[in-house]
Amino acid sequence: MSRTLVIDLDSCTGCHACTIACKGWQNANEDTRLPDAEAYGAAPFGAFLNRVHSYEVIADDTPARLIHYPRTCVHCENPPCVPVCPTGASHQTADGLVQIDAKRCMGCGLCAWACPYGARELDPVAGVMRKCTLCANRIDDPARPAEDRIPACVRACPTGARHFGDPTDAESPLGRLVAARGGFAPMPEFGTKPTSRYLPPRPKDRLGAGAVPTPLVPGGGLQVWLDKLLGRG
Amino acid sequence: MRAVPSVILFTTLSGAGFGTLAAAGLGLGAGPGVWLAGYGLAGAGLIASGFHLAHPLRAPLAFRRWRTSWLSREAWAAVAALLVLAAPAASALIGGPELRFLGALGAGLCLATVVSTAMIYASLRAVPRWHHGSVPLTYLACAGTGGCFLTTAPGVTALACLALAVLLGAVFVLGDRRVAALGLTRGWATGLGSSGTVRSFELPRSGPSFITRELVERAAGAGSPLLRLLSLLLAGLAPAGLLLAGTPPAAALAVHLAGILLSRWLFFTEATHVAALFYRGDLTPSRP
Ligand code: SF4
Ligand code: SF4
């Protein structure tokens, strides 16, 4: 069973709650700490494992649309970030997740160059690489109630735009959602085989070329009737 | 990509150093001075590379993943080359016999080191400008030319310099064309391109980050024809002229190395990671 994130670009409102929840959760753990350099200084330099872009999609036949796009590790089945690591700090665990052993990382930064999605950031204080851990210490924590055994970002999202589960299981609700919405993996040409999926924004109202609003009342309505009555027709 | 001084120094100096050591190992230019220069350049380069690491003391761990990592392979090849060549070098210093076999073996390891260094970059699919056979070819050509100065006749070195200038020039032009032909856009990277033109409305940051600094930003001089020309001039044309005019090879080598430094700076700052598409939306070296 592969576990991963599915992100719905239709319901994401760009509130960045996931980014902050991630930061808070990772910061609480010695091995994954994610501090900012000069957090309260003149030139703060932050590290985040999730970053929400906002894009405007412009097309001729439809109003421009604002799409919020959370960018994070897409949990590749064939992760290019792992083989390049000379120390073995970056590794794939038995359940397929890519993790970093902070004590072995020498901070060469090569893995961040190898990841096509820009998903890895160097901890500017400790000098070791960080990436999304899929909150391994939450999702497998038997002490948590079942509904809490999900990544911190999924828990925090107020619109339910982030899902956690196995989208390859066609029978599961998540599998059905991904199939129904045409979920896609980003940059598939890179051969990274992401397990994550993005659900594309749903189509919105469209105005056809030269379209005018259809009259509410057939035959022209009250004004035409009055005009006729007063002999102005 | 971020052009870090330590990495520019490392690839330039150790390239020329291993080139010189390879030439010495092959018996092209004997003499203690050549060996010392080779070891000095290669050593200085390797030390510079340590400054790139956030945890240099953990560098010994880099020997562990030679099966998959070119950085690890480079570490092995460099250490092996320096160790194997220690015997012929020591023999040359004390005026002993020329250890031909070890010299040739060491020369092969030197070239393997240079290729491994280049492959660290060429193996990255996420950096289209680097993901190409021209990168190891260029690194080998630079190291080979650098190795000629102190070991071969000035005429031969001058020829190598001219050939290098042609190669470097061609790589600039072909690299530009190759990246442009890929036609990678923000719409492709985000997967939103099928429904229209994708414009960045707001960036996910209030300041610079590791990602923007390492992968997205480029120096103002990136793609500048003037700087590109200057790098060809310093790395190839000027040293060739100096050598033909009878300047001491060491002085010409210094000019050549200045050119390689500039060309490596361009190599890094002109290459752009595909993640830059999420930010600025294009991979071209020069600003429109
Ligand atoms: S998205 Fe990047 S960091 Fe995550 S597994 Fe893939 S290559 Fe590695
Ligand atoms: S930065 Fe750390 S995890 Fe990444 S390749 Fe280097 S040693 Fe490995």
Coordinates of C-alpha atoms in Angstrom, one line a residue, chain B residues 10 13-18 21 36-48 82:
Chain B
F10 CA 37.2 23.4 -6.9
L13 CA 41.8 24.0 -9.9
S14 CA 41.3 20.3 -9.5
G15 CA 40.5 20.0 -13.2
A16 CA 43.8 21.6 -14.1
G17 CA 45.6 19.7 -11.3
F18 CA 44.3 16.3 -12.4
L21 CA 49.0 14.9 -13.0
L36 CA 54.3 19.5 -7.3
A37 CA 52.2 21.8 -9.4
G38 CA 49.8 18.9 -10.2
Y39 CA 49.4 17.9 -6.6
G40 CA 49.2 21.5 -5.5
L41 CA 46.4 22.4 -7.9
A42 CA 44.4 19.2 -7.3
G43 CA 44.8 19.5 -3.5
A44 CA 43.8 23.2 -3.4
G45 CA 40.7 22.3 -5.5
L46 CA 39.7 19.5 -3.2
I47 CA 40.2 21.6 -0.1
A48 CA 38.0 24.4 -1.7
L82 CA 46.4 10.8 -5.7

